[in-house]
DNA sequence: CACAATTTGTTCGTATGTATT
DNA sequence: TAATACATACGAACAAATTGT
């Protein structure tokens, strides 16, 4: 259970690489608040199982999020949701 | 850094295949003693990153060295520099 | 201290599809 | 047609560190 939404289907062989699609799903989940900041995402193997892909493909998806700063990876610990941005522009209190 | 020397530029689209060029660079490095016998070379992906090529291209370069006996590959471990030849008859060059 | 489970890191092996030469 | 080269994707295996029992 608690797979992922019906709109989170992963399409193989399409124009968008699987690992990019998975990164998108995870990004949306994070924004939705599925994992609070400083909380670890499921491990690479668990993500692989959930999405029905190889571990290295799930790993690549996590790396996309890490490269864009959405998460940070701690070896032997997991991938953690980064602290929220300071709300870019002005101070807005 | 510690890329490769200034004479180790890889030329794409030239008469010499990229994987052959890379094999040549690695061969020279081995003779230079960059990796001692029984020591592993960088992995295929690391070589690919260093030379700016796809992993399969770096892999093909390593295979050239393996086919000529310069290195031997151990699955899931790496490519190792072969023990030096007994220098033919036994005396110095 | 020992042991198992979990998790990231890294490696080679293989296959497919696409594009270029 | 064939060789080259890249990107993607899966598989298998081992290492090292952490965590829990």
PDB file of C-alpha atoms (C1' of nucleotides) in Angstrom:
ATOM      1  CA  UNK A   1       0.000   0.000   0.000  1.00  0.00           C
ATOM      2  CA  UNK A   2       0.849   3.563  -0.017  1.00  0.00           C
ATOM      3  CA  UNK A   3       2.311   3.070  -3.401  1.00  0.00           C
ATOM      4  CA  UNK A   4       2.159   6.331  -5.201  1.00  0.00           C
ATOM      5  CA  UNK A   5      -0.748   8.138  -6.720  1.00  0.00           C
ATOM      6  CA  UNK A   6      -2.492   7.056  -9.900  1.00  0.00           C
ATOM      7  CA  UNK A   7      -0.774   9.887 -11.720  1.00  0.00           C
ATOM      8  CA  UNK A   8       2.612   8.647 -10.721  1.00  0.00           C
ATOM      9  CA  UNK A   9       2.859   5.917 -13.288  1.00  0.00           C
ATOM     10  CA  UNK A  10       6.299   5.325 -14.642  1.00  0.00           C
ATOM     11  CA  UNK A  11       6.500   4.958 -18.391  1.00  0.00           C
ATOM     12  CA  UNK A  12       9.244   2.800 -19.817  1.00  0.00           C
ATOM     13  CA  UNK A  13      10.588   3.360 -23.272  1.00  0.00           C
ATOM     14  CA  UNK A  14       9.095   6.815 -23.508  1.00  0.00           C
ATOM     15  CA  UNK A  15      10.839  10.090 -24.255  1.00  0.00           C
ATOM     16  CA  UNK A  16      11.381  10.861 -20.584  1.00  0.00           C
ATOM     17  CA  UNK A  17      13.970   8.687 -18.844  1.00  0.00           C
ATOM     18  CA  UNK A  18      12.612   6.585 -16.000  1.00  0.00           C
ATOM     19  CA  UNK A  19      14.989   8.094 -13.485  1.00  0.00           C
ATOM     20  CA  UNK A  20      13.808  11.589 -14.422  1.00  0.00           C
ATOM     21  CA  UNK A  21      10.187  10.550 -13.957  1.00  0.00           C
ATOM     22  CA  UNK A  22      10.941   9.073 -10.541  1.00  0.00           C
ATOM     23  CA  UNK A  23      12.823  12.196  -9.536  1.00  0.00           C
ATOM     24  CA  UNK A  24       9.741  14.179 -10.471  1.00  0.00           C
ATOM     25  CA  UNK A  25       7.481  11.999  -8.360  1.00  0.00           C
ATOM     26  CA  UNK A  26       9.785  12.252  -5.372  1.00  0.00           C
ATOM     27  CA  UNK A  27      10.110  16.007  -5.830  1.00  0.00           C
ATOM     28  CA  UNK A  28       6.329  16.345  -5.778  1.00  0.00           C
ATOM     29  CA  UNK A  29       6.079  14.174  -2.697  1.00  0.00           C
ATOM     30  CA  UNK A  30       8.605  16.280  -0.883  1.00  0.00           C
ATOM     31  CA  UNK A  31       6.770  19.486  -1.741  1.00  0.00           C
ATOM     32  CA  UNK A  32       3.584  17.834  -0.589  1.00  0.00           C
ATOM     33  CA  UNK A  33       5.300  17.169   2.707  1.00  0.00           C
ATOM     34  CA  UNK A  34       5.436  13.393   2.629  1.00  0.00           C
ATOM     35  CA  UNK A  35       8.754  13.676   4.411  1.00  0.00           C
ATOM     36  CA  UNK A  36       9.494  16.493   6.762  1.00  0.00           C
ATOM     37  CA  UNK A  37      12.800  18.345   6.473  1.00  0.00           C
ATOM     38  CA  UNK A  38      15.658  16.431   8.028  1.00  0.00           C
ATOM     39  CA  UNK A  39      13.783  13.201   7.634  1.00  0.00           C
ATOM     40  CA  UNK A  40      15.200  10.453   5.446  1.00  0.00           C
ATOM     41  CA  UNK A  41      13.583   9.220   2.283  1.00  0.00           C
ATOM     42  CA  UNK A  42      13.181   5.488   1.773  1.00  0.00           C
ATOM     43  CA  UNK A  43      16.422   3.796   0.855  1.00  0.00           C
ATOM     44  CA  UNK A  44      17.471   3.226  -2.722  1.00  0.00           C
ATOM     45  CA  UNK A  45      16.405  -0.417  -2.664  1.00  0.00           C
ATOM     46  CA  UNK A  46      12.996   0.408  -1.209  1.00  0.00           C
ATOM     47  CA  UNK A  47      12.412   3.079  -3.822  1.00  0.00           C
ATOM     48  CA  UNK A  48      13.491   0.623  -6.481  1.00  0.00           C
ATOM     49  CA  UNK A  49      10.981  -1.914  -5.203  1.00  0.00           C
ATOM     50  CA  UNK A  50       8.166   0.636  -5.050  1.00  0.00           C
ATOM     51  CA  UNK A  51       8.710   1.922  -8.564  1.00  0.00           C
ATOM     52  CA  UNK A  52       9.587  -1.449 -10.002  1.00  0.00           C
ATOM     53  CA  UNK A  53      12.997  -0.426 -11.251  1.00  0.00           C
ATOM     54  CA  UNK A  54      16.597  -1.369 -10.625  1.00  0.00           C
ATOM     55  CA  UNK A  55      18.329   0.071  -7.600  1.00  0.00           C
ATOM     56  CA  UNK A  56      20.778   2.012  -9.773  1.00  0.00           C
ATOM     57  CA  UNK A  57      17.864   3.683 -11.519  1.00  0.00           C
ATOM     58  CA  UNK A  58      16.325   4.759  -8.220  1.00  0.00           C
ATOM     59  CA  UNK A  59      19.759   5.884  -7.124  1.00  0.00           C
ATOM     60  CA  UNK A  60      20.071   8.025 -10.213  1.00  0.00           C
ATOM     61  CA  UNK A  61      16.726   9.647  -9.445  1.00  0.00           C
ATOM     62  CA  UNK A  62      17.861  10.519  -5.935  1.00  0.00           C
ATOM     63  CA  UNK A  63      21.035  11.965  -7.372  1.00  0.00           C
ATOM     64  CA  UNK A  64      18.976  14.309  -9.535  1.00  0.00           C
ATOM     65  CA  UNK A  65      17.334  15.657  -6.390  1.00  0.00           C
ATOM     66  CA  UNK A  66      20.686  15.909  -4.661  1.00  0.00           C
ATOM     67  CA  UNK A  67      22.232  17.788  -7.586  1.00  0.00           C
ATOM     68  CA  UNK A  68      19.428  20.338  -7.487  1.00  0.00           C
ATOM     69  CA  UNK A  69      19.688  20.693  -3.729  1.00  0.00           C
ATOM     70  CA  UNK A  70      16.307  19.228  -2.886  1.00  0.00           C
ATOM     71  CA  UNK A  71      17.899  16.532  -0.778  1.00  0.00           C
ATOM     72  CA  UNK A  72      21.330  15.760   0.585  1.00  0.00           C
ATOM     73  CA  UNK A  73      22.775  12.308   0.887  1.00  0.00           C
ATOM     74  CA  UNK A  74      24.618  11.016   3.915  1.00  0.00           C
ATOM     75  CA  UNK A  75      26.628   7.853   3.268  1.00  0.00           C
ATOM     76  CA  UNK A  76      25.361   4.829   5.135  1.00  0.00           C
ATOM     77  CA  UNK A  77      22.452   6.940   6.437  1.00  0.00           C
ATOM     78  CA  UNK A  78      20.173   7.930   3.639  1.00  0.00           C
ATOM     79  CA  UNK A  79      18.853  10.880   1.644  1.00  0.00           C
ATOM     80  CA  UNK A  80      17.442  13.736   3.679  1.00  0.00           C
ATOM     81  CA  UNK A  81      15.087  16.512   2.669  1.00  0.00           C
ATOM     82  CA  UNK A  82      17.013  19.777   2.647  1.00  0.00           C
ATOM     83  CA  UNK A  83      15.993  22.653   4.846  1.00  0.00           C
ATOM     84  CA  UNK A  84      13.529  24.929   3.046  1.00  0.00           C
ATOM     85  CA  UNK A  85      14.900  27.908   1.134  1.00  0.00           C
ATOM     86  CA  UNK A  86      14.839  31.279   2.757  1.00  0.00           C
ATOM     87  CA  UNK A  87      12.031  32.200   0.463  1.00  0.00           C
ATOM     88  CA  UNK A  88      14.173  33.726  -2.201  1.00  0.00           C
ATOM     89  CA  UNK A  89      13.466  37.409  -2.662  1.00  0.00           C
ATOM     90  CA  UNK A  90      12.681  39.895  -0.074  1.00  0.00           C
ATOM     91  CA  UNK A  91      12.285  39.483   3.653  1.00  0.00           C
ATOM     92  CA  UNK A  92       8.638  39.084   4.036  1.00  0.00           C
ATOM     93  CA  UNK A  93       8.968  38.169   7.631  1.00  0.00           C
TER      94      UNK A  93
ATOM     95  CA  UNK B   1      41.997  17.388 -11.141  1.00  0.00           C
ATOM     96  CA  UNK B   2      44.981  15.402 -12.045  1.00  0.00           C
ATOM     97  CA  UNK B   3      43.320  14.854 -15.318  1.00  0.00           C
ATOM     98  CA  UNK B   4      45.817  13.531 -17.739  1.00  0.00           C
ATOM     99  CA  UNK B   5      48.859  15.124 -19.257  1.00  0.00           C
ATOM    100  CA  UNK B   6      48.728  17.796 -21.909  1.00  0.00           C
ATOM    101  CA  UNK B   7      49.672  15.194 -24.506  1.00  0.00           C
ATOM    102  CA  UNK B   8      46.803  13.003 -23.546  1.00  0.00           C
ATOM    103  CA  UNK B   9      44.117  14.927 -25.354  1.00  0.00           C
ATOM    104  CA  UNK B  10      41.374  12.794 -26.794  1.00  0.00           C
ATOM    105  CA  UNK B  11      40.335  13.693 -30.315  1.00  0.00           C
ATOM    106  CA  UNK B  12      36.781  12.949 -31.331  1.00  0.00           C
ATOM    107  CA  UNK B  13      35.836  12.314 -34.896  1.00  0.00           C
ATOM    108  CA  UNK B  14      39.424  11.750 -35.929  1.00  0.00           C
ATOM    109  CA  UNK B  15      40.984   8.782 -37.682  1.00  0.00           C
ATOM    110  CA  UNK B  16      41.847   7.064 -34.409  1.00  0.00           C
ATOM    111  CA  UNK B  17      38.884   5.736 -32.421  1.00  0.00           C
ATOM    112  CA  UNK B  18      38.476   7.322 -29.010  1.00  0.00           C
ATOM    113  CA  UNK B  19      38.732   4.000 -27.214  1.00  0.00           C
ATOM    114  CA  UNK B  20      42.039   3.291 -28.914  1.00  0.00           C
ATOM    115  CA  UNK B  21      43.367   6.674 -27.871  1.00  0.00           C
ATOM    116  CA  UNK B  22      42.326   6.091 -24.284  1.00  0.00           C
ATOM    117  CA  UNK B  23      43.900   2.646 -24.323  1.00  0.00           C
ATOM    118  CA  UNK B  24      47.114   4.310 -25.457  1.00  0.00           C
ATOM    119  CA  UNK B  25      47.013   6.826 -22.640  1.00  0.00           C
ATOM    120  CA  UNK B  26      46.391   4.122 -20.066  1.00  0.00           C
ATOM    121  CA  UNK B  27      49.145   1.960 -21.520  1.00  0.00           C
ATOM    122  CA  UNK B  28      51.577   4.821 -21.193  1.00  0.00           C
ATOM    123  CA  UNK B  29      50.497   5.492 -17.652  1.00  0.00           C
ATOM    124  CA  UNK B  30      51.019   1.882 -16.697  1.00  0.00           C
ATOM    125  CA  UNK B  31      54.512   1.847 -18.197  1.00  0.00           C
ATOM    126  CA  UNK B  32      55.166   5.056 -16.347  1.00  0.00           C
ATOM    127  CA  UNK B  33      54.217   3.276 -13.169  1.00  0.00           C
ATOM    128  CA  UNK B  34      51.104   5.188 -12.244  1.00  0.00           C
ATOM    129  CA  UNK B  35      49.657   1.940 -10.935  1.00  0.00           C
ATOM    130  CA  UNK B  36      51.833  -0.732  -9.437  1.00  0.00           C
ATOM    131  CA  UNK B  37      51.339  -4.370 -10.487  1.00  0.00           C
ATOM    132  CA  UNK B  38      48.415  -5.989  -8.757  1.00  0.00           C
ATOM    133  CA  UNK B  39      46.876  -2.597  -8.156  1.00  0.00           C
ATOM    134  CA  UNK B  40      43.513  -1.758  -9.703  1.00  0.00           C
ATOM    135  CA  UNK B  41      43.021   0.943 -12.285  1.00  0.00           C
ATOM    136  CA  UNK B  42      40.182   3.409 -11.775  1.00  0.00           C
ATOM    137  CA  UNK B  43      36.808   1.876 -12.538  1.00  0.00           C
ATOM    138  CA  UNK B  44      35.158   2.145 -15.915  1.00  0.00           C
ATOM    139  CA  UNK B  45      32.871   4.937 -14.818  1.00  0.00           C
ATOM    140  CA  UNK B  46      35.708   6.917 -13.273  1.00  0.00           C
ATOM    141  CA  UNK B  47      37.768   6.569 -16.419  1.00  0.00           C
ATOM    142  CA  UNK B  48      34.743   7.633 -18.420  1.00  0.00           C
ATOM    143  CA  UNK B  49      34.351  10.730 -16.255  1.00  0.00           C
ATOM    144  CA  UNK B  50      38.033  11.597 -16.504  1.00  0.00           C
ATOM    145  CA  UNK B  51      38.184  11.269 -20.279  1.00  0.00           C
ATOM    146  CA  UNK B  52      34.760  12.717 -20.847  1.00  0.00           C
ATOM    147  CA  UNK B  53      33.382   9.691 -22.653  1.00  0.00           C
ATOM    148  CA  UNK B  54      30.635   7.136 -22.126  1.00  0.00           C
ATOM    149  CA  UNK B  55      31.289   4.256 -19.787  1.00  0.00           C
ATOM    150  CA  UNK B  56      31.108   1.734 -22.615  1.00  0.00           C
ATOM    151  CA  UNK B  57      33.845   3.586 -24.445  1.00  0.00           C
ATOM    152  CA  UNK B  58      36.137   3.518 -21.424  1.00  0.00           C
ATOM    153  CA  UNK B  59      35.241  -0.143 -21.013  1.00  0.00           C
ATOM    154  CA  UNK B  60      36.291  -0.814 -24.565  1.00  0.00           C
ATOM    155  CA  UNK B  61      39.644   0.849 -23.932  1.00  0.00           C
ATOM    156  CA  UNK B  62      40.268  -1.362 -20.922  1.00  0.00           C
ATOM    157  CA  UNK B  63      39.389  -4.383 -22.990  1.00  0.00           C
ATOM    158  CA  UNK B  64      42.100  -3.462 -25.461  1.00  0.00           C
ATOM    159  CA  UNK B  65      44.627  -3.587 -22.653  1.00  0.00           C
ATOM    160  CA  UNK B  66      43.187  -6.836 -21.382  1.00  0.00           C
ATOM    161  CA  UNK B  67      43.346  -8.420 -24.827  1.00  0.00           C
ATOM    162  CA  UNK B  68      47.012  -7.552 -25.139  1.00  0.00           C
ATOM    163  CA  UNK B  69      47.761  -8.811 -21.643  1.00  0.00           C
ATOM    164  CA  UNK B  70      48.644  -5.475 -20.120  1.00  0.00           C
ATOM    165  CA  UNK B  71      45.909  -5.807 -17.546  1.00  0.00           C
ATOM    166  CA  UNK B  72      43.535  -8.477 -16.379  1.00  0.00           C
ATOM    167  CA  UNK B  73      39.977  -7.842 -15.310  1.00  0.00           C
ATOM    168  CA  UNK B  74      38.332  -9.311 -12.240  1.00  0.00           C
ATOM    169  CA  UNK B  75      34.540  -9.068 -12.216  1.00  0.00           C
ATOM    170  CA  UNK B  76      33.158  -6.746  -9.588  1.00  0.00           C
ATOM    171  CA  UNK B  77      36.720  -5.879  -8.526  1.00  0.00           C
ATOM    172  CA  UNK B  78      38.445  -3.968 -11.260  1.00  0.00           C
ATOM    173  CA  UNK B  79      41.231  -4.049 -13.835  1.00  0.00           C
ATOM    174  CA  UNK B  80      44.656  -4.941 -12.490  1.00  0.00           C
ATOM    175  CA  UNK B  81      48.053  -4.286 -13.975  1.00  0.00           C
ATOM    176  CA  UNK B  82      49.601  -7.589 -15.009  1.00  0.00           C
ATOM    177  CA  UNK B  83      52.848  -8.744 -13.499  1.00  0.00           C
ATOM    178  CA  UNK B  84      55.814  -7.525 -15.563  1.00  0.00           C
ATOM    179  CA  UNK B  85      57.200  -9.864 -18.214  1.00  0.00           C
ATOM    180  CA  UNK B  86      60.248 -11.818 -17.328  1.00  0.00           C
ATOM    181  CA  UNK B  87      62.098  -9.785 -19.848  1.00  0.00           C
ATOM    182  CA  UNK B  88      62.575 -12.621 -22.298  1.00  0.00           C
ATOM    183  CA  UNK B  89      65.939 -14.329 -21.895  1.00  0.00           C
ATOM    184  CA  UNK B  90      66.957 -12.959 -18.625  1.00  0.00           C
ATOM    185  CA  UNK B  91      69.574 -10.282 -19.066  1.00  0.00           C
ATOM    186  CA  UNK B  92      69.095  -6.618 -19.337  1.00  0.00           C
ATOM    187  CA  UNK B  93      68.010  -4.900 -22.485  1.00  0.00           C
TER     188      UNK B  93
ATOM    189  C1'  DC C   1      31.361  -8.081  22.305  1.00  0.00           C
ATOM    190  C1'  DA C   2      28.927 -10.508  18.533  1.00  0.00           C
ATOM    191  C1'  DC C   3      25.477 -10.695  15.054  1.00  0.00           C
ATOM    192  C1'  DA C   4      22.132  -9.422  11.536  1.00  0.00           C
ATOM    193  C1'  DA C   5      19.790  -5.862   8.965  1.00  0.00           C
ATOM    194  C1'  DT C   6      19.966  -1.661   6.483  1.00  0.00           C
ATOM    195  C1'  DT C   7      22.021   1.644   3.424  1.00  0.00           C
ATOM    196  C1'  DT C   8      25.180   4.113   0.480  1.00  0.00           C
ATOM    197  C1'  DG C   9      29.333   3.383  -2.583  1.00  0.00           C
ATOM    198  C1'  DT C  10      31.465   1.088  -6.240  1.00  0.00           C
ATOM    199  C1'  DT C  11      32.515  -2.345  -9.564  1.00  0.00           C
ATOM    200  C1'  DC C  12      32.040  -5.374 -13.793  1.00  0.00           C
ATOM    201  C1'  DG C  13      28.582  -7.677 -17.098  1.00  0.00           C
ATOM    202  C1'  DT C  14      24.934  -7.138 -20.329  1.00  0.00           C
ATOM    203  C1'  DA C  15      21.307  -5.309 -23.337  1.00  0.00           C
ATOM    204  C1'  DT C  16      18.670  -1.900 -25.967  1.00  0.00           C
ATOM    205  C1'  DG C  17      18.015   2.239 -28.766  1.00  0.00           C
ATOM    206  C1'  DT C  18      19.713   6.225 -31.216  1.00  0.00           C
ATOM    207  C1'  DA C  19      22.914   8.959 -33.878  1.00  0.00           C
ATOM    208  C1'  DT C  20      27.002   9.624 -36.460  1.00  0.00           C
ATOM    209  C1'  DT C  21      30.676   8.345 -39.466  1.00  0.00           C
TER     210       DT C  21
ATOM    211  C1'  DT D   1      26.433  -2.183 -43.899  1.00  0.00           C
ATOM    212  C1'  DA D   2      29.450  -1.819 -40.231  1.00  0.00           C
ATOM    213  C1'  DA D   3      32.047   0.474 -36.625  1.00  0.00           C
ATOM    214  C1'  DT D   4      31.996   3.927 -33.396  1.00  0.00           C
ATOM    215  C1'  DA D   5      29.951   6.484 -29.544  1.00  0.00           C
ATOM    216  C1'  DC D   6      26.495   7.914 -26.346  1.00  0.00           C
ATOM    217  C1'  DA D   7      22.480   7.360 -23.036  1.00  0.00           C
ATOM    218  C1'  DT D   8      19.635   4.522 -20.684  1.00  0.00           C
ATOM    219  C1'  DA D   9      18.459   0.478 -17.790  1.00  0.00           C
ATOM    220  C1'  DC D  10      18.849  -3.865 -15.459  1.00  0.00           C
ATOM    221  C1'  DG D  11      21.618  -7.517 -13.021  1.00  0.00           C
ATOM    222  C1'  DA D  12      24.974  -9.268  -9.649  1.00  0.00           C
ATOM    223  C1'  DA D  13      28.363  -8.789  -6.233  1.00  0.00           C
ATOM    224  C1'  DC D  14      31.161  -6.929  -2.674  1.00  0.00           C
ATOM    225  C1'  DA D  15      32.804  -3.129   0.650  1.00  0.00           C
ATOM    226  C1'  DA D  16      32.138  -0.053   4.546  1.00  0.00           C
ATOM    227  C1'  DA D  17      29.453   2.199   7.929  1.00  0.00           C
ATOM    228  C1'  DT D  18      25.506   2.541  10.844  1.00  0.00           C
ATOM    229  C1'  DT D  19      21.813   0.773  13.641  1.00  0.00           C
ATOM    230  C1'  DG D  20      19.387  -2.468  16.463  1.00  0.00           C
ATOM    231  C1'  DT D  21      19.173  -6.790  19.024  1.00  0.00           C
TER     232       DT D  21
END
